PDB file of C-alpha atoms in Angstrom:
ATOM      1  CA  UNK A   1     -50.604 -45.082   2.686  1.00 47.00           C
ATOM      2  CA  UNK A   2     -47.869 -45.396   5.058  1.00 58.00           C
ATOM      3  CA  UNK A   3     -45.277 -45.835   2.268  1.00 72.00           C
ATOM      4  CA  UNK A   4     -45.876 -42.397   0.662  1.00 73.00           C
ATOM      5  CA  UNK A   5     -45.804 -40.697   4.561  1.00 71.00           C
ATOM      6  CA  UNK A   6     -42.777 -42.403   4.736  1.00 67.00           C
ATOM      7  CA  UNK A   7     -41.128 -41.337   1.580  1.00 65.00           C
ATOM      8  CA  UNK A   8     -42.663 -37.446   2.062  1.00 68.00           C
ATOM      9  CA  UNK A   9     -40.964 -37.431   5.439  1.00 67.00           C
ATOM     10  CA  UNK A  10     -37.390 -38.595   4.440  1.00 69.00           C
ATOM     11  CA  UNK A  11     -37.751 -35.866   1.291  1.00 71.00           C
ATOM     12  CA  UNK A  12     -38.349 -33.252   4.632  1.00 69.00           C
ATOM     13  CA  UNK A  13     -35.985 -34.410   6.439  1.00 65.00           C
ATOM     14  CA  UNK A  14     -33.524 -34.186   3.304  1.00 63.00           C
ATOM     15  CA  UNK A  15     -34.411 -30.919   2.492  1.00 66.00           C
ATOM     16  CA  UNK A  16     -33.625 -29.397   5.793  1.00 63.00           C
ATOM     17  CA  UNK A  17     -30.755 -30.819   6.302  1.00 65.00           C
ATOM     18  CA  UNK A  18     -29.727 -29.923   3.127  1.00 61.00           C
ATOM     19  CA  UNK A  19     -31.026 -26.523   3.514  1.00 63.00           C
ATOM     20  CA  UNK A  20     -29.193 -26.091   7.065  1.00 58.00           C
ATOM     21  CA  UNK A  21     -25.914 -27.192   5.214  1.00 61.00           C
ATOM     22  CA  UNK A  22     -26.648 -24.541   2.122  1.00 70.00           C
ATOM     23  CA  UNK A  23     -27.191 -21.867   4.796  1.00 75.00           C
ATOM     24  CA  UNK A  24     -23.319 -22.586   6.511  1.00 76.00           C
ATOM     25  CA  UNK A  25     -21.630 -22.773   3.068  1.00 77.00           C
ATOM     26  CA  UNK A  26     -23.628 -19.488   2.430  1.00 81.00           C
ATOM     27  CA  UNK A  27     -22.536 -17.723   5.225  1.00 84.00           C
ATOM     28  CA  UNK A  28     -18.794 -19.092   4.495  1.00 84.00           C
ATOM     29  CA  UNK A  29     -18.877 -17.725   1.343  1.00 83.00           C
ATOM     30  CA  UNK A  30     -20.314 -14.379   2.279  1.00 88.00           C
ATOM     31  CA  UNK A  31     -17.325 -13.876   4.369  1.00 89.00           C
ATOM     32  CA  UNK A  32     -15.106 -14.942   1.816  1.00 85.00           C
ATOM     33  CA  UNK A  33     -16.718 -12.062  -0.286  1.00 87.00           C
ATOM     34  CA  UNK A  34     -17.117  -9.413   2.099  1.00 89.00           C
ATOM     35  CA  UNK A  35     -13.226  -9.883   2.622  1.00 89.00           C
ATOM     36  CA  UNK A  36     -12.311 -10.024  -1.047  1.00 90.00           C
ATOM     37  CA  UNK A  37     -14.228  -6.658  -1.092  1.00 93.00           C
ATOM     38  CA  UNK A  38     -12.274  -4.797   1.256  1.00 94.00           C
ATOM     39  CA  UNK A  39      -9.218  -6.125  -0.311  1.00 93.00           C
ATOM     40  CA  UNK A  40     -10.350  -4.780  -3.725  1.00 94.00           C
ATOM     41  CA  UNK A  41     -11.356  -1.760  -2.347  1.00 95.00           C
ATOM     42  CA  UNK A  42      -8.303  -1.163  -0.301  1.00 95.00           C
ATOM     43  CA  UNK A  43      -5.900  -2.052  -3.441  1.00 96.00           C
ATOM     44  CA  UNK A  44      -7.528   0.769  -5.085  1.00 95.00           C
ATOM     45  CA  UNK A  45      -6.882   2.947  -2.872  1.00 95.00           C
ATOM     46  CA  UNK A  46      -3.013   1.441  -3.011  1.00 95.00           C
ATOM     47  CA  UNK A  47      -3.358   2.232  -6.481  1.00 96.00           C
ATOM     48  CA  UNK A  48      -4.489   6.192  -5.908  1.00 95.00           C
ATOM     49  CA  UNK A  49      -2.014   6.870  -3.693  1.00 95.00           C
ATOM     50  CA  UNK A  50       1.160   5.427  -6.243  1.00 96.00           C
ATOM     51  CA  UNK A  51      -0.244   6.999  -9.772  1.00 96.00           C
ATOM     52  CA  UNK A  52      -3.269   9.195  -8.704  1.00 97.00           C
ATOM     53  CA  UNK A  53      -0.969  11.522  -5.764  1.00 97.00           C
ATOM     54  CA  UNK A  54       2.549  10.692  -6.727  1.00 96.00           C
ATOM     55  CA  UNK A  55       2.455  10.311  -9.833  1.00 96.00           C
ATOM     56  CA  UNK A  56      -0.783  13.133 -11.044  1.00 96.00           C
ATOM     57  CA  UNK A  57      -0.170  15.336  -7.919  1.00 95.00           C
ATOM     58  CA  UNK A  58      -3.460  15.255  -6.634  1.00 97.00           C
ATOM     59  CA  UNK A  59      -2.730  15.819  -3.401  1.00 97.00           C
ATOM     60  CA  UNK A  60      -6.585  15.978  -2.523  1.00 95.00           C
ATOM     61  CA  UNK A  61      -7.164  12.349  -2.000  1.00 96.00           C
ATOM     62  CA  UNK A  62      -4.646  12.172   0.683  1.00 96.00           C
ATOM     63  CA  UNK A  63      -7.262  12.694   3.461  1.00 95.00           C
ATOM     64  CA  UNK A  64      -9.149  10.406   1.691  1.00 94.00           C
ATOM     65  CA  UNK A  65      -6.643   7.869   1.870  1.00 96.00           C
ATOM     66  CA  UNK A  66      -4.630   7.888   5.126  1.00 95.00           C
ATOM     67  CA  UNK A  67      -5.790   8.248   9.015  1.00 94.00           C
ATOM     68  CA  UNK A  68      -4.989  11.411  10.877  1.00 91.00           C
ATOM     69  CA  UNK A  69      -2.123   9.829  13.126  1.00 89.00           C
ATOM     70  CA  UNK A  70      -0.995   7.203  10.704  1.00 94.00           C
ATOM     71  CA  UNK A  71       2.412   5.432  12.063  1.00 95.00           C
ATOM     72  CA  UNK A  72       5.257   4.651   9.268  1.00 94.00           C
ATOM     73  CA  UNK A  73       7.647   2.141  10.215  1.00 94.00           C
ATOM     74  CA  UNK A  74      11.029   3.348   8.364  1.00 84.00           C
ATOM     75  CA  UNK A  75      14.386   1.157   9.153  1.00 80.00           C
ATOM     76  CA  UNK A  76      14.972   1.526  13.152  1.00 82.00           C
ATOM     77  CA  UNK A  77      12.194   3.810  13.656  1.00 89.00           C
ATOM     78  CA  UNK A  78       8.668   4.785  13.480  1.00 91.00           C
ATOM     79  CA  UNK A  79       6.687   8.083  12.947  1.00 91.00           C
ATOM     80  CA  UNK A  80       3.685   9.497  12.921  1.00 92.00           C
ATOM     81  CA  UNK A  81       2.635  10.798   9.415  1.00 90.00           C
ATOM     82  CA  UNK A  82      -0.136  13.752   8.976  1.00 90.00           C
ATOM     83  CA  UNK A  83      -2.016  13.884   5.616  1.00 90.00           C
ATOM     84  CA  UNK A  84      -0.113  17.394   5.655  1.00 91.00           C
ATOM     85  CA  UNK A  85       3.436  16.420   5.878  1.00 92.00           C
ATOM     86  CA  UNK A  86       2.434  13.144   3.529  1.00 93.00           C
ATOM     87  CA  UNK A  87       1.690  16.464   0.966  1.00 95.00           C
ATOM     88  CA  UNK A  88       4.558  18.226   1.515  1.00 94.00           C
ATOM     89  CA  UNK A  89       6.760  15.283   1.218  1.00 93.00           C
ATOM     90  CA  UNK A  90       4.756  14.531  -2.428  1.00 96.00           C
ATOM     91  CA  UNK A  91       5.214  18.476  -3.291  1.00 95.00           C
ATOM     92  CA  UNK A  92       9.223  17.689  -2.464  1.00 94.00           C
ATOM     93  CA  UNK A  93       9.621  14.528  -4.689  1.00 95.00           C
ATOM     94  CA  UNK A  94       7.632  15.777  -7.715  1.00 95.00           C
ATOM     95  CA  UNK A  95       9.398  19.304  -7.677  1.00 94.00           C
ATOM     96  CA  UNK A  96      12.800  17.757  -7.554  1.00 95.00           C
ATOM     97  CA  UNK A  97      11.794  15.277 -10.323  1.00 95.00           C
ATOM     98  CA  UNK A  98       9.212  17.155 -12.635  1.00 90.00           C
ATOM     99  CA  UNK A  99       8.826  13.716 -14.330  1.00 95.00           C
ATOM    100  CA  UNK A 100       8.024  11.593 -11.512  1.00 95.00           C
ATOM    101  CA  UNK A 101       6.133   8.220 -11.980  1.00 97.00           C
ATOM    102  CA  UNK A 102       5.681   5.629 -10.003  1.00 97.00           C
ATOM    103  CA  UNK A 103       4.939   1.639 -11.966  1.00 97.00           C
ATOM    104  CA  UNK A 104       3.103  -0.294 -10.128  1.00 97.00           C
ATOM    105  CA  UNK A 105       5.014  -4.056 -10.035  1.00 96.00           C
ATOM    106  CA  UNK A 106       3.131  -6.547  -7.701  1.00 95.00           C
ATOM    107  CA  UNK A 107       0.215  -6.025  -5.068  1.00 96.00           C
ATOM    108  CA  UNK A 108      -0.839  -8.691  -2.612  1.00 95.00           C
ATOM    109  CA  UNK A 109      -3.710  -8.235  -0.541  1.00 95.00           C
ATOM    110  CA  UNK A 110      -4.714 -10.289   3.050  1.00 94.00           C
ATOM    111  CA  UNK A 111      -7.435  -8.869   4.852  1.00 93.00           C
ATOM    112  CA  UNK A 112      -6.322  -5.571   6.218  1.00 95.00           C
ATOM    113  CA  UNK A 113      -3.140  -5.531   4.641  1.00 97.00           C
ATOM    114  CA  UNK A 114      -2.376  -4.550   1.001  1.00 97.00           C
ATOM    115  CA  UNK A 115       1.882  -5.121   0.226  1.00 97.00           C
ATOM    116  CA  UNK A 116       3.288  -3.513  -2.861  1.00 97.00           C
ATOM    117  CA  UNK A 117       6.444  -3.359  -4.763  1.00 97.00           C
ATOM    118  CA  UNK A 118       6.818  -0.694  -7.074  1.00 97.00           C
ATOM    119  CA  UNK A 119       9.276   1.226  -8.916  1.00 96.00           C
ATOM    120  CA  UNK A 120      10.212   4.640  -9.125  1.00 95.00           C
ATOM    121  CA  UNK A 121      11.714   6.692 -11.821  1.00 96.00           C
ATOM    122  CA  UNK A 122      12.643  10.204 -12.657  1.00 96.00           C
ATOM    123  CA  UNK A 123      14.890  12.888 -13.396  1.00 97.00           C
ATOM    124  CA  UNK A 124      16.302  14.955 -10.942  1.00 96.00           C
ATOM    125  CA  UNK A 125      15.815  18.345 -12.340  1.00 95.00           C
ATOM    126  CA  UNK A 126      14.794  20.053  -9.503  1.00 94.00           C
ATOM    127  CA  UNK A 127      16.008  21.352  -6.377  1.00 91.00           C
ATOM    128  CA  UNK A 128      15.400  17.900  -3.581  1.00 86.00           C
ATOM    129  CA  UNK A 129      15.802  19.036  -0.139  1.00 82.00           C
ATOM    130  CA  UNK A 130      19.157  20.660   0.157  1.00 85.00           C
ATOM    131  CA  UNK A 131      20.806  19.103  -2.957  1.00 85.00           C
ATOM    132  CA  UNK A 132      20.928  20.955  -5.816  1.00 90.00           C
ATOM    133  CA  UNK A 133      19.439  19.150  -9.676  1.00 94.00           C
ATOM    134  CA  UNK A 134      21.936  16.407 -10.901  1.00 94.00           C
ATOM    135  CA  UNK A 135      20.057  16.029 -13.923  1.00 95.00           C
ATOM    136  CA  UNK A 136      20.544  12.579 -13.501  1.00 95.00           C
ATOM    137  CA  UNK A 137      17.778   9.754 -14.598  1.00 96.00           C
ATOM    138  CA  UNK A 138      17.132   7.455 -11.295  1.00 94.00           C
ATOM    139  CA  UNK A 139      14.833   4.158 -11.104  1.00 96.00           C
ATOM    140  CA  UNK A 140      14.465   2.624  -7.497  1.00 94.00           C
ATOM    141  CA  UNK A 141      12.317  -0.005  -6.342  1.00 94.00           C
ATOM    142  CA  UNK A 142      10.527   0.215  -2.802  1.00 95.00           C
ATOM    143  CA  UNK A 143       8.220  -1.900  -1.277  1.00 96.00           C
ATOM    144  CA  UNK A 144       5.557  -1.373   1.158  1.00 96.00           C
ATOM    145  CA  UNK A 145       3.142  -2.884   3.374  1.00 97.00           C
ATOM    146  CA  UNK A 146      -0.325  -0.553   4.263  1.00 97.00           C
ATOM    147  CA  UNK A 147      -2.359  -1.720   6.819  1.00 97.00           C
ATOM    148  CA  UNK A 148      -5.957  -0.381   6.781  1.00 97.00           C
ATOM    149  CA  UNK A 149      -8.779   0.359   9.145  1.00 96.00           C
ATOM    150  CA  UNK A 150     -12.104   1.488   7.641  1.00 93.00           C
ATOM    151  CA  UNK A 151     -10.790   2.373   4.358  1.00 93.00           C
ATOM    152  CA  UNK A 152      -7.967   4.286   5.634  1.00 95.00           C
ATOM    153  CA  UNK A 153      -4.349   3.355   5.884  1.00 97.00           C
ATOM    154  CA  UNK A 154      -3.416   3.725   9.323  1.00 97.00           C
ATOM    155  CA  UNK A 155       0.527   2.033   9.176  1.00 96.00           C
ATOM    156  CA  UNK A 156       2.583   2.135   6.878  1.00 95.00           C
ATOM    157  CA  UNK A 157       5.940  -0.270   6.287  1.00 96.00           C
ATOM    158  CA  UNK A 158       8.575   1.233   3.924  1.00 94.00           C
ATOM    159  CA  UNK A 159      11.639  -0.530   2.682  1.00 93.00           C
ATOM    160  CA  UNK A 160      14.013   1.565  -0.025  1.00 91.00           C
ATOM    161  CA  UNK A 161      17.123   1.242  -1.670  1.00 88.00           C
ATOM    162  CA  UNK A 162      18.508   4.974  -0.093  1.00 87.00           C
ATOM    163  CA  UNK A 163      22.357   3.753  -0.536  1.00 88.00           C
ATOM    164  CA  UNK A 164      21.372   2.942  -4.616  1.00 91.00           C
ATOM    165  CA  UNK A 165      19.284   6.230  -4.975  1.00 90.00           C
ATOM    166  CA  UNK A 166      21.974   7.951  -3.307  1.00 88.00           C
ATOM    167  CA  UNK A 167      24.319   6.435  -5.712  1.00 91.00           C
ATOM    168  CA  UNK A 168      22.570   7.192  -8.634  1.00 93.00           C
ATOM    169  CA  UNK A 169      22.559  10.183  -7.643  1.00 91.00           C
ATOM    170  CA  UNK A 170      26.193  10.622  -8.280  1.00 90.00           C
ATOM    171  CA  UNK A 171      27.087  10.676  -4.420  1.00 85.00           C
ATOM    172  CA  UNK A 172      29.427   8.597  -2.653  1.00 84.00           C
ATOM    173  CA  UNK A 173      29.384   6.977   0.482  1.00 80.00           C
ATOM    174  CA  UNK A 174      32.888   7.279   2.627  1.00 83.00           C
ATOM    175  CA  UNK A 175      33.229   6.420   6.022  1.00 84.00           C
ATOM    176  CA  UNK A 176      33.203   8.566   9.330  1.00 83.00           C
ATOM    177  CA  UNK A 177      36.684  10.221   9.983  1.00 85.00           C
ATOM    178  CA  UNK A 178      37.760   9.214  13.789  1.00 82.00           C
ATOM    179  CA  UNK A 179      38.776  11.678  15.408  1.00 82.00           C
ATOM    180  CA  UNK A 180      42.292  11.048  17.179  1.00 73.00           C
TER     181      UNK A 180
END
């Protein structure tokens, strides 16, 4: 009789320790999930902005997508970006290049943080800012970095080739004249 008492006890004692074990690697991997998740999630939203806004115009989904005082970090300098200048900047860009598209190249996600490289391409048939159509085909690629807070991007990181869109463009860059 002692024997089986024995044996039931160790099986017990297996189990729970077993089951205490299960119940960490559980939890572990329910983190891992819940983080994959909100990666996922905030690549798709990666993905509406490049082919959904830019590329379809739907300029809608921009105050789905980005935080009221969102900071970009551009070069030497950062700024804070409304959904409604993020619109008008989209209206200026697809006007100036009626076929505007953006291909998506590579997306990385970590946590909060979604990067991107992408490239650009498009004819500049349209008036851009204060420079008249070139009619000239362009491709550029640019790169950014989003950083997200409750499923809205609230910095953005931008690095683009302006001197080889500029060139492409069919303008030159010349040095400042000194004045003497």
């Amino acid at each position: 009789m002692k024997n089986p008492i024995l044996v039931a006890s160790l099986v017990l004692l297996l189990c729970f320790t077993l089951g205490c074990q299960n119940k960490a690697e559980k939890a572990e991997l329910e983190k891992f999930r819940a983080k994959a998740k909100i990666e996922e999630q905030n690549i798709e939203i990666m993905k509406s902005w490049l082919i959904e806004v830019w590329n379809k115009g739907n300029l809608a989904l921009i105050d789905n997508i980005f935080a009221p005082n969102c900071i970009k970090h551009k070069r030497d300098r950062q700024i804070e970006i409304k959904p409604e200048n993020l619109k008008s900047e989209v209206i200026k860009w697809r006007q100036g290049y009626s076929d505007y598209e953006n291909e998506i190249g590579d997306i990385f996600a970590d946590g909060d943080k979604i990067a991107v490289r992408f490239t650009f391409r498009g004819t500049n048939d349209g008036p851009f800012g204060e420079n008249p159509p070139t009619g000239k085909k362009i491709e550029a690629t640019e790169m950014l970095i989003l950083h997200f807070e409750n499923g809205k991007v609230v910095e953005i990181w931008e690095e683009f080739d302006s001197l080889g869109f500029m060139q492409q463009l069919g303008f030159e860059l010349k040095p400042k004249q000194v004045k003497k």
